[in-house]
Coordinates of N, CA and C in Angstrom, one line a residue:
M3 N 0.8 -1.2 0.0 CA 0.0 0.0 0.0 C 0.9 1.2 0.0
D4 N 0.6 2.1 -0.9 CA 1.4 3.4 -1.0 C 0.8 4.4 0.0
R5 N 1.5 4.7 1.1 CA 1.0 5.7 2.1 C 1.6 7.0 1.9
T6 N 2.2 7.3 0.8 CA 2.9 8.6 0.5 C 2.0 9.8 0.8
H7 N 0.8 9.7 0.4 CA -0.1 10.9 0.5 C -1.2 10.7 1.6
A8 N -1.0 9.7 2.4 CA -1.9 9.5 3.5 C -1.9 10.7 4.5
R9 N -3.1 11.1 4.9 CA -3.2 12.1 6.0 C -3.6 11.4 7.3
W10 N -2.7 11.3 8.2 CA -2.9 10.5 9.4 C -3.4 11.5 10.5
R11 N -4.3 10.9 11.3 CA -4.8 11.7 12.4 C -4.8 10.8 13.7
K12 N -4.4 11.4 14.7 CA -4.2 10.7 16.0 C -5.6 10.5 16.7
S13 N -5.8 9.4 17.3 CA -7.0 9.2 18.1 C -7.1 10.2 19.2
S14 N -8.3 10.6 19.5 CA -8.6 11.5 20.6 C -8.4 10.8 21.9
R15 N -8.4 9.5 21.9 CA -8.2 8.7 23.1 C -6.7 8.3 23.4
S16 N -5.8 8.8 22.5 CA -4.4 8.5 22.7 C -3.9 9.2 24.0
S17 N -3.0 8.5 24.7 CA -2.5 9.0 25.9 C -1.3 9.9 25.8
A18 N -0.9 10.6 26.8 CA 0.2 11.5 26.8 C 1.5 10.6 27.0
H19 N 1.4 9.4 27.3 CA 2.5 8.5 27.5 C 2.9 7.7 26.3
G20 N 2.6 8.2 25.1 CA 3.1 7.6 23.9 C 2.2 6.4 23.4
Q21 N 1.1 6.1 24.0 CA 0.2 5.0 23.5 C -0.7 5.6 22.5
C22 N -0.3 5.8 21.3 CA -1.1 6.6 20.3 C -1.4 5.7 19.1
V23 N -2.6 5.8 18.7 CA -3.0 5.1 17.4 C -3.4 6.2 16.4
E24 N -2.9 6.0 15.2 CA -3.3 7.0 14.1 C -4.0 6.2 13.0
V25 N -4.9 7.0 12.4 CA -5.8 6.4 11.3 C -5.7 7.3 10.1
A26 N -5.6 6.7 8.9 CA -5.7 7.4 7.7 C -6.9 6.8 6.9
T27 N -7.9 7.6 6.6 CA -9.1 7.1 5.9 C -9.3 7.7 4.6
N28 N -8.3 8.4 4.1 CA -8.3 9.1 2.8 C -7.6 8.4 1.7
I29 N -7.5 7.1 1.8 CA -6.7 6.4 0.8 C -7.6 5.5 0.0
S30 N -8.2 6.0 -1.1 CA -9.0 5.2 -2.1 C -9.7 4.0 -1.5
G31 N -10.7 4.1 -0.7 CA -11.6 3.0 -0.3 C -11.0 2.1 0.8
I32 N -9.9 2.5 1.4 CA -9.3 1.7 2.5 C -9.0 2.6 3.7
C33 N -8.8 2.0 4.8 CA -8.4 2.7 6.0 C -7.2 2.0 6.5
A34 N -6.3 2.8 7.0 CA -5.0 2.2 7.6 C -4.9 2.7 9.0
I35 N -4.4 1.8 9.9 CA -4.2 2.1 11.3 C -2.8 1.8 11.6
R36 N -2.1 2.7 12.4 CA -0.7 2.4 12.8 C -0.5 2.9 14.2
D37 N 0.6 2.4 14.7 CA 1.2 2.9 16.0 C 2.0 4.1 15.7
S38 N 1.7 5.2 16.3 CA 2.5 6.5 16.0 C 3.9 6.5 16.5
K39 N 4.3 5.5 17.3 CA 5.7 5.4 17.7 C 6.5 4.6 16.7
Q40 N 5.9 4.0 15.8 CA 6.6 3.2 14.8 C 6.1 3.5 13.4
L41 N 6.4 4.8 13.0 CA 5.8 5.3 11.7 C 6.3 4.5 10.5
G42 N 7.4 3.9 10.5 CA 7.9 3.2 9.3 C 7.4 1.7 9.3
A43 N 6.7 1.3 10.3 CA 6.3 -0.1 10.4 C 5.0 -0.2 9.5
E44 N 4.7 -1.5 9.2 CA 3.5 -1.7 8.4 C 2.2 -1.3 9.2
A45 N 1.3 -0.9 8.5 CA 0.0 -0.5 9.1 C -1.0 -1.6 8.9
L46 N -2.0 -1.7 9.7 CA -3.2 -2.6 9.5 C -4.0 -1.9 8.5
V47 N -4.3 -2.6 7.4 CA -5.1 -2.0 6.3 C -6.4 -2.8 6.2
L48 N -7.5 -2.0 6.2 CA -8.9 -2.6 6.1 C -9.7 -1.9 5.1
D49 N -10.6 -2.6 4.4 CA -11.5 -1.8 3.6 C -12.5 -1.1 4.5
T50 N -13.2 -0.1 3.9 CA -14.0 0.7 4.7 C -15.1 0.0 5.5
T51 N -15.6 -1.1 4.9 CA -16.7 -1.9 5.6 C -16.1 -2.6 6.8
R52 N -14.9 -3.2 6.7 CA -14.3 -3.9 7.8 C -13.8 -2.9 8.9
F53 N -13.4 -1.7 8.5 CA -13.0 -0.7 9.4 C -14.2 -0.2 10.2
G54 N -15.3 -0.1 9.6 CA -16.6 0.2 10.3 C -16.9 -0.9 11.3
D55 N -16.8 -2.1 10.9 CA -17.0 -3.3 11.8 C -16.1 -3.2 13.0
L56 N -14.8 -2.9 12.8 CA -13.9 -2.8 13.9 C -14.3 -1.7 14.9
I57 N -14.6 -0.5 14.3 CA -15.0 0.6 15.2 C -16.2 0.3 16.0
R58 N -17.2 -0.3 15.4 CA -18.4 -0.7 16.1 C -18.1 -1.8 17.2
A59 N -17.2 -2.7 17.0 CA -16.8 -3.7 18.0 C -16.1 -3.0 19.1
V60 N -15.2 -2.1 18.8 CA -14.5 -1.4 19.9 C -15.5 -0.6 20.8
K61 N -16.4 0.1 20.1 CA -17.4 0.9 20.9 C -18.3 0.0 21.7
A62 N -18.5 -1.2 21.3 CA -19.4 -2.1 22.0 C -18.6 -2.9 23.1
D63 N -17.3 -2.5 23.2 CA -16.4 -3.1 24.2 C -16.3 -4.6 24.1
R64 N -16.1 -5.1 22.9 CA -16.0 -6.5 22.6 C -14.6 -7.1 22.7
F65 N -13.6 -6.2 23.1 CA -12.3 -6.7 23.3 C -11.8 -6.5 24.7
D66 N -10.9 -7.4 25.2 CA -10.4 -7.3 26.5 C -9.5 -6.0 26.6
S67 N -9.5 -5.4 27.7 CA -8.7 -4.2 27.9 C -7.4 -4.5 28.6

């Protein structure tokens, strides 16, 4: 995936202690998620439907904290 022109935004829930998640949703029908401490690492890439599924699951607290 070419992330050259991705516009990343940091989660509003990111902490001041470096636990930050960034999302780019402006890349031709896909969404990318990355750890802001590892900018060069691979990002998790999902199509917009799966990204919506992930967001709904997180909001429904379906994952262990």
